[in-house]
Short mmCIF file of C-alpha atoms and ligand atoms in Angstrom, two decimals:
data_model
loop_
_atom_site.label_atom_id
_atom_site.label_comp_id
_atom_site.label_asym_id
_atom_site.label_seq_id
_atom_site.Cartn_x
_atom_site.Cartn_y
_atom_site.Cartn_z
CA MET V 2 -11.51 -13.11 75.30
CA ALA V 3 -14.41 -11.00 73.66
CA ARG V 4 -16.31 -10.89 70.89
CA ILE V 5 -16.11 -7.08 69.56
CA LEU V 6 -18.09 -5.17 67.06
CA MET V 7 -16.54 -1.91 66.56
CA VAL V 8 -18.45 0.80 64.40
CA ALA V 9 -16.80 3.75 62.74
CA SER V 10 -17.26 5.75 59.53
CA GLU V 11 -13.38 5.24 58.17
CA ALA V 12 -10.59 2.53 58.57
CA ALA V 13 -6.98 2.69 57.06
CA PRO V 14 -6.14 1.45 54.46
CA PHE V 15 -10.06 1.63 52.86
CA VAL V 16 -11.30 5.02 53.66
CA LYS V 17 -9.28 7.65 55.79
CA THR V 18 -9.57 11.08 56.36
CA GLY V 19 -7.65 11.47 58.98
CA GLY V 20 -6.56 9.19 62.58
CA LEU V 21 -9.69 7.78 63.39
CA ALA V 22 -9.07 5.77 60.12
CA ASP V 23 -5.36 4.48 61.26
CA VAL V 24 -6.86 3.79 65.00
CA LEU V 25 -9.38 1.60 62.69
CA GLY V 26 -6.97 -0.10 60.81
CA SER V 27 -4.83 -1.03 63.30
CA LEU V 28 -6.28 -1.22 66.63
CA PRO V 29 -9.07 -4.72 65.61
CA ALA V 30 -5.27 -6.41 64.53
CA ALA V 31 -3.70 -5.56 67.70
CA LEU V 32 -7.07 -7.13 69.63
CA VAL V 33 -6.78 -10.29 67.46
CA THR V 34 -3.26 -11.03 68.56
CA GLN V 35 -4.38 -11.12 72.27
CA GLY V 36 -6.54 -13.41 71.22
CA HIS V 37 -10.25 -11.22 70.80
CA GLN V 38 -12.56 -11.84 68.11
CA VAL V 39 -13.11 -8.65 65.79
CA ALA V 40 -15.71 -7.18 63.67
CA VAL V 41 -15.51 -3.95 62.00
CA LEU V 42 -18.67 -2.45 60.27
CA LEU V 43 -17.84 1.22 57.92
CA PRO V 44 -19.88 1.78 55.31
CA LYS V 45 -18.90 1.07 51.63
CA TYR V 46 -18.21 4.25 50.22
CA ARG V 47 -17.68 4.53 46.50
CA GLN V 48 -13.72 4.75 47.21
CA VAL V 49 -13.47 1.58 48.90
CA ALA V 50 -11.57 -0.83 46.47
CA LEU V 51 -12.26 -4.70 48.31
CA HIS V 52 -9.46 -6.95 46.57
CA GLY V 53 -10.52 -10.14 47.43
CA GLY V 54 -13.37 -9.01 49.41
CA ARG V 55 -17.21 -11.30 48.92
CA ARG V 56 -20.62 -10.41 49.45
CA ILE V 57 -21.63 -12.37 52.72
CA TYR V 58 -25.43 -10.42 53.21
CA HIS V 59 -28.14 -9.55 50.90
CA ASP V 60 -30.90 -7.22 51.60
CA LEU V 61 -30.09 -6.56 55.75
CA PRO V 62 -33.01 -4.96 56.86
CA VAL V 63 -32.45 -1.64 58.05
CA TRP V 64 -35.46 0.23 58.94
CA LEU V 65 -34.92 4.29 60.37
CA GLY V 66 -38.63 4.13 61.96
CA SER V 67 -41.13 3.00 59.09
CA THR V 68 -38.36 4.41 56.21
CA PRO V 69 -36.61 1.07 54.66
CA TYR V 70 -33.23 1.35 53.55
CA ALA V 71 -32.06 -1.29 51.04
CA ALA V 72 -28.10 -2.57 51.97
CA SER V 73 -26.21 -5.90 51.50
CA VAL V 74 -22.74 -6.57 53.28
CA ASP V 75 -19.49 -7.58 52.15
CA GLU V 76 -16.62 -8.73 54.07
CA LEU V 77 -12.71 -8.63 53.61
CA VAL V 78 -10.61 -10.50 56.29
CA THR V 79 -7.29 -8.92 56.95
CA GLU V 80 -4.62 -9.83 59.96
CA GLY V 81 -7.80 -12.05 61.41
CA VAL V 82 -10.29 -8.75 61.28
CA SER V 83 -13.70 -9.07 59.91
CA TYR V 84 -14.02 -6.04 57.99
CA LEU V 85 -17.63 -5.26 57.02
CA PHE V 86 -18.65 -3.11 54.73
CA LEU V 87 -22.19 -1.95 54.28
CA ASP V 88 -23.07 -1.34 50.35
CA CYS V 89 -25.98 0.96 50.82
CA PRO V 90 -25.70 2.80 47.06
CA ALA V 91 -28.21 6.09 47.55
CA LEU V 92 -26.41 6.75 50.79
CA TYR V 93 -22.71 5.67 50.11
CA ASP V 94 -21.77 5.90 46.40
CA ARG V 95 -20.79 9.90 46.11
CA ASP V 96 -17.61 11.68 45.72
CA GLY V 97 -16.90 12.39 49.06
CA VAL V 98 -17.05 10.46 52.63
CA TYR V 99 -18.52 13.68 54.29
CA SER V 100 -19.09 16.24 51.87
CA SER V 101 -18.47 17.51 48.38
CA GLY V 102 -17.01 20.77 47.41
CA GLY V 103 -16.38 22.33 51.30
CA LYS V 104 -20.59 20.96 51.55
CA ASP V 105 -21.16 18.36 54.12
CA TYR V 106 -24.11 16.37 53.06
CA PRO V 107 -27.21 17.40 53.81
CA ASP V 108 -28.60 14.07 54.55
CA ASN V 109 -25.29 13.10 56.92
CA HIS V 110 -27.51 11.99 59.99
CA ILE V 111 -29.25 9.24 57.57
CA ARG V 112 -26.56 8.48 56.07
CA PHE V 113 -24.44 7.46 59.75
CA ALA V 114 -27.87 5.88 61.38
CA VAL V 115 -27.68 3.61 58.83
CA LEU V 116 -24.95 2.53 59.40
CA SER V 117 -25.74 2.34 63.38
CA ARG V 118 -29.13 0.92 63.32
CA ALA V 119 -27.52 -2.02 60.84
CA ALA V 120 -25.26 -2.68 63.66
CA LEU V 121 -27.96 -3.97 65.26
CA GLU V 122 -28.67 -6.20 62.69
CA VAL V 123 -25.21 -7.62 62.13
CA ILE V 124 -25.44 -8.63 65.56
CA ARG V 125 -28.74 -10.52 64.82
CA ARG V 126 -27.78 -12.10 61.79
CA ILE V 127 -23.75 -11.84 60.92
CA PHE V 128 -21.80 -11.13 64.29
CA ARG V 129 -23.10 -11.96 67.56
CA ALA V 130 -21.11 -9.58 69.30
CA GLN V 131 -20.65 -9.57 73.13
CA ILE V 132 -19.39 -5.86 73.05
CA VAL V 133 -19.99 -3.28 70.59
CA HIS V 134 -17.14 -0.44 70.67
CA CYS V 135 -18.32 2.75 68.72
CA HIS V 136 -16.04 5.40 67.66
CA ASP V 137 -17.24 9.00 66.91
CA TRP V 138 -20.37 10.38 65.91
CA GLN V 139 -21.30 8.38 63.02
CA ALA V 140 -21.56 5.44 65.44
CA ALA V 141 -22.92 7.18 67.97
CA LEU V 142 -26.85 6.01 67.55
CA VAL V 143 -25.91 2.32 68.14
CA ALA V 144 -26.65 2.34 72.08
CA PRO V 145 -29.61 4.44 71.79
CA TYR V 146 -31.09 2.35 69.24
CA MET V 147 -29.88 -0.53 71.34
CA ARG V 148 -31.72 0.48 75.00
CA VAL V 149 -34.45 2.67 73.36
CA SER V 150 -35.87 1.32 70.19
CA PHE V 151 -34.79 -2.44 70.95
CA GLY V 152 -34.99 -1.43 75.03
CA SER V 153 -36.92 -4.64 75.54
CA ASP V 154 -35.31 -7.23 72.29
CA PRO V 155 -33.45 -10.11 74.45
CA THR V 156 -30.79 -10.47 71.58
CA PHE V 157 -29.20 -7.31 72.86
CA ALA V 158 -29.83 -7.66 76.30
CA GLY V 159 -26.55 -8.87 77.34
CA ILE V 160 -24.45 -6.67 74.97
CA ARG V 161 -22.20 -4.17 76.75
CA THR V 162 -21.74 -0.98 74.78
CA LEU V 163 -17.96 1.22 74.75
CA PHE V 164 -18.41 4.70 73.12
CA THR V 165 -15.08 6.58 72.31
CA ILE V 166 -14.64 10.22 71.63
CA HIS V 167 -12.30 10.69 69.02
CA ASN V 168 -12.79 14.32 68.84
CA LEU V 169 -15.82 16.58 70.78
CA GLY V 170 -15.41 19.34 68.67
CA TYR V 171 -17.74 16.82 65.93
CA GLN V 172 -20.79 16.03 67.21
CA GLY V 173 -23.34 15.67 64.18
CA VAL V 174 -25.80 18.44 65.71
CA PHE V 175 -28.94 18.35 63.39
CA ALA V 176 -32.09 20.15 63.06
CA PRO V 177 -35.45 19.08 64.95
CA SER V 178 -36.38 17.90 62.19
CA ALA V 179 -34.11 15.27 61.68
CA LEU V 180 -35.29 13.45 64.78
CA SER V 181 -38.12 11.87 63.09
CA GLN V 182 -35.97 10.76 59.71
CA ILE V 183 -33.41 9.07 62.16
CA GLY V 184 -36.97 6.88 63.20
CA PHE V 185 -36.73 8.71 67.12
CA ASP V 186 -39.94 10.17 68.30
CA ARG V 187 -40.18 13.36 70.81
CA SER V 188 -39.89 12.03 73.27
CA MET V 189 -36.13 11.50 72.66
CA LEU V 190 -35.80 15.70 72.29
CA THR V 191 -35.07 15.82 76.17
CA PRO V 192 -31.98 16.86 77.77
CA SER V 193 -31.66 13.40 79.17
CA ALA V 194 -31.79 12.09 75.82
CA LEU V 195 -30.31 13.62 71.96
CA GLU V 196 -31.62 17.17 73.08
CA PHE V 197 -28.49 19.90 72.80
CA TRP V 198 -29.64 23.68 72.63
CA GLY V 199 -32.73 22.58 70.57
CA ASP V 200 -31.42 20.52 68.24
CA VAL V 201 -30.71 17.04 68.11
CA ASN V 202 -26.79 16.26 69.12
CA LEU V 203 -25.89 12.38 67.79
CA MET V 204 -22.46 11.96 69.90
CA LYS V 205 -24.90 13.03 73.04
CA GLY V 206 -26.75 9.59 72.18
CA GLY V 207 -23.47 7.85 72.52
CA LEU V 208 -22.00 9.71 75.53
CA VAL V 209 -25.68 8.76 77.40
CA PHE V 210 -27.10 5.38 76.48
CA SER V 211 -23.60 3.41 76.08
CA ASP V 212 -22.41 1.93 79.32
CA ALA V 213 -18.80 3.68 79.15
CA ILE V 214 -17.00 6.09 77.57
CA GLY V 215 -13.55 6.38 76.32
CA THR V 216 -11.26 8.95 74.57
CA VAL V 217 -7.83 8.82 73.22
CA SER V 218 -5.52 9.97 75.66
CA PRO V 219 -5.79 10.66 79.48
CA THR V 220 -4.50 14.28 79.17
CA TYR V 221 -8.13 14.48 77.10
CA ALA V 222 -9.97 12.37 79.28
CA GLN V 223 -9.40 15.58 81.99
CA GLU V 224 -9.86 18.42 79.68
CA ILE V 225 -12.93 17.34 78.19
CA GLN V 226 -14.64 17.58 81.91
CA THR V 227 -13.51 21.27 81.35
CA PRO V 228 -15.92 23.95 79.68
CA GLU V 229 -12.45 24.90 77.87
CA PHE V 230 -12.16 21.86 76.09
CA GLY V 231 -16.00 20.59 76.64
CA PHE V 232 -17.97 22.10 73.74
CA GLY V 233 -20.83 22.18 75.85
CA LEU V 234 -21.27 18.50 76.69
CA ASP V 235 -17.98 18.85 79.52
CA GLY V 236 -21.32 18.71 82.27
CA LEU V 237 -22.60 15.46 80.82
CA LEU V 238 -19.30 14.12 80.88
CA ARG V 239 -18.60 15.08 84.35
CA SER V 240 -21.58 13.66 85.47
CA ARG V 241 -20.25 10.06 83.52
CA ALA V 242 -16.75 10.28 84.98
CA GLY V 243 -16.64 7.19 86.65
CA VAL V 244 -17.04 5.29 83.49
CA LEU V 245 -14.95 7.12 81.47
CA ASN V 246 -10.84 6.22 80.35
CA GLY V 247 -8.25 7.45 78.32
CA ILE V 248 -6.26 5.00 76.55
CA LEU V 249 -3.67 6.53 74.30
CA ASN V 250 -3.74 5.38 70.53
CA GLY V 251 -0.88 3.14 69.43
CA VAL V 252 1.33 3.38 65.99
CA ASP V 253 0.93 0.97 63.55
CA TYR V 254 4.88 0.46 63.01
CA GLY V 255 4.23 -1.63 60.14
CA ALA V 256 2.95 0.97 58.03
CA TRP V 257 5.32 4.10 59.82
CA SER V 258 8.64 2.94 60.40
CA PRO V 259 11.35 4.28 58.15
CA GLU V 260 13.15 1.09 58.33
CA VAL V 261 10.35 -0.74 56.48
CA ASP V 262 8.39 2.21 54.98
CA ARG V 263 7.84 1.25 50.83
CA LEU V 264 6.80 5.04 50.29
CA LEU V 265 10.60 6.42 51.00
CA PRO V 266 12.80 6.71 48.32
CA ALA V 267 15.20 5.42 50.86
CA ASN V 268 15.35 3.49 54.24
CA TYR V 269 16.97 4.27 57.42
CA SER V 270 17.32 3.17 61.47
CA ALA V 271 18.86 4.95 64.52
CA ASP V 272 21.96 3.49 63.50
CA SER V 273 21.62 4.31 60.04
CA LEU V 274 20.64 7.60 59.01
CA GLU V 275 22.11 8.39 55.74
CA GLY V 276 18.67 7.84 54.74
CA LYS V 277 17.18 10.19 56.18
CA LEU V 278 18.99 13.19 53.73
CA ALA V 279 18.05 11.04 50.60
CA CYS V 280 14.54 11.54 52.16
CA LYS V 281 15.38 15.12 52.83
CA ARG V 282 16.47 15.67 49.72
CA ARG V 283 13.55 14.15 47.79
CA LEU V 284 11.23 16.32 50.08
CA LEU V 285 12.49 19.47 48.58
CA GLU V 286 12.80 18.35 44.91
CA GLU V 287 8.72 16.90 45.15
CA LEU V 288 8.08 20.40 46.63
CA GLY V 289 10.03 22.29 43.95
CA LEU V 290 12.35 23.82 46.92
CA PRO V 291 16.13 24.60 45.45
CA ALA V 292 18.89 22.09 47.54
CA GLU V 293 20.22 24.48 49.21
CA ASN V 294 17.28 23.96 51.65
CA MET V 295 19.56 20.93 52.71
CA ASP V 296 21.88 22.93 55.42
CA ARG V 297 18.42 24.44 56.75
CA PRO V 298 16.23 23.24 59.29
CA VAL V 299 13.08 22.11 57.32
CA LEU V 300 10.25 22.40 59.60
CA GLY V 301 7.14 20.00 58.44
CA ILE V 302 3.16 19.83 58.77
CA VAL V 303 0.73 17.38 57.60
CA SER V 304 -2.28 18.20 58.98
CA ARG V 305 -6.22 19.00 58.06
CA PHE V 306 -6.68 22.61 57.90
CA THR V 307 -8.62 23.09 60.83
CA ALA V 308 -8.40 26.06 63.66
CA GLN V 309 -7.58 23.09 66.26
CA LYS V 310 -4.27 21.98 65.11
CA GLY V 311 -3.22 25.93 65.75
CA PHE V 312 -3.21 27.28 62.39
CA ASP V 313 -4.15 30.83 63.55
CA LEU V 314 -0.61 30.56 65.57
CA ILE V 315 1.13 29.76 62.59
CA ALA V 316 -0.38 31.82 60.90
CA GLY V 317 0.13 34.86 63.46
CA THR V 318 3.35 34.54 63.85
CA ALA V 319 4.32 32.96 60.08
CA ALA V 320 6.88 36.25 58.99
CA GLU V 321 8.81 35.94 62.17
CA LEU V 322 9.52 32.11 61.65
CA LEU V 323 10.50 33.15 58.27
CA SER V 324 12.47 35.59 59.66
CA GLU V 325 14.29 32.26 60.61
CA ASP V 326 16.56 30.63 58.80
CA VAL V 327 14.44 27.55 57.84
CA ALA V 328 12.42 26.21 55.79
CA LEU V 329 8.77 25.23 55.53
CA ALA V 330 7.25 21.89 54.03
CA VAL V 331 3.66 21.51 54.15
CA LEU V 332 0.80 19.36 52.96
CA GLY V 333 -2.32 20.02 54.09
CA SER V 334 -6.27 20.61 52.80
CA SER V 335 -9.29 22.37 54.36
CA ALA V 336 -12.12 20.16 54.20
CA SER V 337 -14.77 23.21 54.36
CA GLN V 338 -15.47 26.77 52.74
CA ASP V 339 -14.87 28.30 56.38
CA GLU V 340 -11.68 27.01 56.69
CA ALA V 341 -10.16 28.01 53.07
CA HIS V 342 -8.46 31.06 54.48
CA PHE V 343 -6.06 28.48 55.65
CA GLU V 344 -5.23 27.04 52.38
CA GLN V 345 -4.91 30.58 51.61
CA LEU V 346 -2.63 31.64 54.28
CA PHE V 347 -0.29 29.24 52.72
CA GLN V 348 -0.62 30.41 49.22
CA ASP V 349 0.46 33.35 50.78
CA LEU V 350 3.59 32.34 52.07
CA LYS V 351 5.02 30.37 49.54
CA ALA V 352 4.39 33.51 47.11
CA ALA V 353 6.32 35.60 49.22
CA TYR V 354 9.19 32.96 50.37
CA PRO V 355 8.76 30.83 47.72
CA GLU V 356 12.67 29.65 47.65
CA ARG V 357 11.53 28.26 51.01
CA VAL V 358 8.15 27.54 50.99
CA GLY V 359 6.99 24.40 50.06
CA LEU V 360 3.61 23.21 49.77
CA LYS V 361 0.84 21.00 48.60
CA ILE V 362 -3.02 21.14 48.82
CA GLY V 363 -4.68 18.19 48.97
CA TYR V 364 -4.39 14.41 50.66
CA ASP V 365 -1.20 12.37 49.92
CA ASN V 366 -0.18 9.91 51.54
CA GLY V 367 3.35 9.29 49.69
CA LEU V 368 4.04 12.77 50.80
CA ALA V 369 2.89 12.51 54.19
CA HIS V 370 5.00 9.68 55.18
CA LEU V 371 8.22 11.55 53.24
CA ILE V 372 7.51 14.76 55.24
CA GLU V 373 8.04 12.51 58.51
CA ALA V 374 10.99 11.09 57.15
CA GLY V 375 12.27 14.30 55.35
CA ALA V 376 11.44 17.42 57.49
CA ASP V 377 13.87 17.92 60.69
CA ILE V 378 11.54 19.30 63.19
CA PHE V 379 8.06 18.21 63.00
CA LEU V 380 5.11 20.90 64.14
CA MET V 381 2.03 20.14 65.69
CA PRO V 382 0.96 23.81 67.76
CA SER V 383 -2.33 22.40 68.51
CA ARG V 384 -5.12 24.09 70.64
CA TYR V 385 -6.63 20.78 71.42
CA GLU V 386 -5.52 17.26 70.54
CA PRO V 387 -7.49 14.13 71.21
CA CYS V 388 -4.43 12.23 71.12
CA GLY V 389 -2.79 12.94 67.63
CA LEU V 390 -0.46 10.86 65.41
CA ASN V 391 1.69 12.83 63.67
CA GLN V 392 3.91 13.54 66.75
CA LEU V 393 4.04 9.84 67.39
CA TYR V 394 5.18 8.91 63.79
CA SER V 395 7.48 12.37 64.03
CA LEU V 396 9.15 10.55 66.78
CA ARG V 397 10.15 7.52 64.74
CA TYR V 398 10.82 8.96 62.13
CA GLY V 399 13.37 11.02 63.82
CA THR V 400 11.65 14.41 63.47
CA PRO V 401 11.88 16.51 66.56
CA PRO V 402 8.22 17.62 66.93
CA VAL V 403 7.27 20.90 68.53
CA VAL V 404 3.69 20.52 70.31
CA ARG V 405 1.66 22.19 72.54
CA ALA V 406 0.99 20.64 76.24
CA THR V 407 -2.35 19.24 75.22
CA GLY V 408 -4.01 16.00 75.12
CA GLY V 409 -2.29 13.30 73.78
CA LEU V 410 0.53 16.10 72.32
CA ASN V 411 0.99 15.95 76.25
CA ASP V 412 1.21 12.50 77.33
CA THR V 413 3.64 11.54 74.83
CA ILE V 414 6.06 14.11 73.94
CA ASP V 415 8.47 15.57 76.69
CA GLU V 416 11.67 17.58 76.66
CA ALA V 417 14.18 14.17 76.08
CA VAL V 418 12.12 13.59 72.96
CA GLY V 419 11.07 17.17 71.88
CA PHE V 420 9.89 21.00 72.26
CA LYS V 421 6.46 21.31 74.28
CA PHE V 422 4.51 25.12 75.48
CA GLN V 423 2.33 25.30 77.57
CA GLY V 424 -0.28 29.04 76.58
CA TYR V 425 -2.03 28.90 72.98
CA SER V 426 0.10 31.76 72.56
CA GLY V 427 2.13 32.91 69.81
CA PRO V 428 5.24 33.76 71.62
CA GLU V 429 5.05 30.74 73.13
CA PHE V 430 5.13 29.11 69.81
CA LEU V 431 7.38 30.92 68.65
CA ALA V 432 9.99 30.66 72.09
CA ALA V 433 9.77 26.93 71.63
CA VAL V 434 10.48 26.85 67.75
CA ARG V 435 13.36 28.98 68.76
CA GLY V 436 14.45 26.46 71.61
CA ALA V 437 13.98 23.34 68.87
CA LEU V 438 16.38 25.59 66.01
CA GLU V 439 18.83 26.10 68.91
CA ALA V 440 19.39 22.46 69.56
CA PHE V 441 18.95 21.86 66.20
CA GLY V 442 22.62 23.70 66.16
CA ASP V 443 24.31 21.13 68.37
CA ARG V 444 24.87 18.21 66.09
CA ASP V 445 25.71 15.78 68.93
CA GLY V 446 23.20 16.46 71.00
CA TRP V 447 20.25 16.65 68.36
CA LEU V 448 21.28 13.24 67.31
CA GLU V 449 20.76 11.97 70.90
CA LEU V 450 17.25 13.75 71.05
CA MET V 451 16.57 12.22 67.47
CA ARG V 452 17.70 8.93 68.80
CA LYS V 453 15.64 8.61 72.25
CA GLY V 454 12.76 9.39 69.81
CA MET V 455 13.16 6.80 67.54
CA ALA V 456 13.62 4.25 70.60
CA ARG V 457 10.10 5.12 72.04
CA ASP V 458 7.71 2.36 71.68
CA TYR V 459 4.14 3.45 70.96
CA SER V 460 3.04 -0.15 69.41
CA TRP V 461 -0.49 -1.05 70.44
CA ALA V 462 0.21 -4.12 72.54
CA ALA V 463 0.52 -2.00 75.55
CA SER V 464 -3.59 -0.06 74.56
CA ALA V 465 -4.91 -2.91 73.20
CA ARG V 466 -4.40 -4.63 76.87
CA LEU V 467 -5.83 -1.34 78.20
CA TYR V 468 -9.23 -2.41 76.12
CA GLY V 469 -9.36 -6.03 76.81
CA ASP V 470 -9.45 -5.11 80.32
CA LEU V 471 -11.31 -2.03 80.19
CA TYR V 472 -14.05 -4.73 77.81
CA ARG V 473 -13.74 -7.13 80.92
CA ARG V 474 -14.57 -4.47 83.29
CA LEU V 475 -17.70 -3.47 81.18
CA GLU V 476 -19.96 -5.75 82.98
CA SER V 477 -19.73 -4.39 86.01
CA PHE V 478 -20.39 -0.87 84.70
CA PRO V 479 -23.92 0.11 84.99
CA ARG V 480 -26.02 0.09 82.27
CA GLY V 481 -25.73 3.21 79.95
P1 ADP T 11 -6.25 13.78 63.00
O1 ADP T 11 -7.10 12.89 63.11
O2 ADP T 11 -7.12 15.11 64.28
O3 ADP T 11 -6.78 14.35 61.65
P2 ADP T 11 -4.13 12.71 63.69
O4 ADP T 11 -2.97 13.18 64.08
O5 ADP T 11 -4.58 11.60 64.75
O6 ADP T 11 -5.08 13.84 63.50
O7 ADP T 11 -4.25 11.82 62.33
C1 ADP T 11 -3.77 12.40 61.00
C2 ADP T 11 -3.89 11.24 60.40
O8 ADP T 11 -3.90 12.08 58.91
C3 ADP T 11 -2.18 11.19 60.12
O9 ADP T 11 -1.99 9.79 59.71
C4 ADP T 11 -1.70 12.06 58.92
O10 ADP T 11 -0.82 11.57 58.04
C5 ADP T 11 -3.24 12.14 58.03
N1 ADP T 11 -3.09 13.23 57.70
C6 ADP T 11 -3.38 14.24 57.81
N2 ADP T 11 -3.73 15.29 56.67
C7 ADP T 11 -3.40 14.46 55.70
C8 ADP T 11 -3.41 14.65 54.12
N3 ADP T 11 -3.15 15.89 53.90
N4 ADP T 11 -2.56 14.17 53.26
C9 ADP T 11 -2.43 12.39 53.65
N5 ADP T 11 -2.27 12.44 55.33
C10 ADP T 11 -2.83 13.04 55.96
C1 GLC T 12 -9.49 12.70 65.98
C2 GLC T 12 -8.06 13.54 66.65
C3 GLC T 12 -7.01 13.24 66.97
C4 GLC T 12 -6.64 11.48 67.39
C5 GLC T 12 -7.44 10.84 66.33
C6 GLC T 12 -7.42 9.47 66.59
O1 GLC T 12 -9.75 12.71 64.78
O2 GLC T 12 -8.42 15.03 66.30
O3 GLC T 12 -5.96 13.78 68.07
O4 GLC T 12 -5.44 10.77 67.24
O5 GLC T 12 -8.74 11.20 66.43
O6 GLC T 12 -8.04 9.17 67.15
#
């Protein structure tokens, strides 16, 4: 059994902007169930409310080069997992997590370099990890600090590192001037280290210097080795293919099951589905849609509004989609000004079809659950999808998904439980939606489809075992 320190920028329920938080909120507890000891290091953002937490370390010395950052550590133990919060108000006590008013914070490289550098001090002083498991670019500098800045420090000599890519589309790329601010000299600005087309790429540091690399589905592990999905790092990923692993995310069914979900107006199960109708009714009410939509299939969308998620397909086909007898229930928001046009798209659709398009722009966990439960069909036409959790939730809530055959969507959805199309094109997407609508018309067949999806088991146990095996095998991998 291993002592594992995870490092990441979000974890549910403390702070969440996407599926990364769901993973960090549930994989650690699944590992504890299997006998591992797990701590998770996160920034203490303004929105993190620690009920029952306590300060366990004052004045942790965190230096980036010759610049000190004053930080302390708070701990909250839940389900046997020690969540450690790095308290550095100058960096984390702000309105947003990554951005404010649609603009990334200009010092994000420093904010997350401090998180990564602090992980080494946590290992030295608080939690003697054997394995450090880092997630996404915000935690990518842990391995470079360990292997380069502290390469000869015996404290870290026996520690193995795993870097998991949750989304290769976000790499943390900064101007070369960032290099000295994160505590490295020009020797790291080479193609074999952090350099990327003249800039500094933090995720690249994780990919180069970690002992092994993971991602969140087997299909995505293959896709990222191709130019189409590699975002410029496919060559590097091909060169490290021998230590690249794809392990599917699991679901926390304690939070995401219609039998127990406390955010719903009624609970239900595969054997007793009446509650799902009550959820549909409430969903229509919350979105201000007339009750006549009870007789139509409601198509649900819960998503970050970004090109990754297939919104240009939806934009291109919206008129044909709404020429069908359907209603839309949409929740999401754009994280950046560049993608604000997706918000406009849905606002325009709502204005054009006020009786059939329900929209909430923003982040709303309760409504996310209500859409999973109250919609009839869930849409995820992603251009790429490392794993995707919403399609797994939708299966459990009896809301068969329409997905594109990419990444984790490809690995988890088949025709027994949903609808899958191959090419990223409007006609193929529309054909899949029409297939779903036709199937919806056959009540008995539809009930069977729902029940098969509800019976699928994507709980964490199996994936946590795969992580346990990988942690054991890390010992035999060459040093990153
Ligand atoms: P990604 O991490 O790429 O955004 P996932 O499908 O892995 O996609 O996970 C998204 C998670 O974020 C799900 O738990 C989903 O319910 C949640 N989510 C996404 N958008 C919103 C929103 N606007 N309000 C509430 N929850 C959201
Ligand atoms: C990323 C991916 C998503 C994945 C999530 C958790 O945000 O976009 O597909 O499910 O991370 O791994």
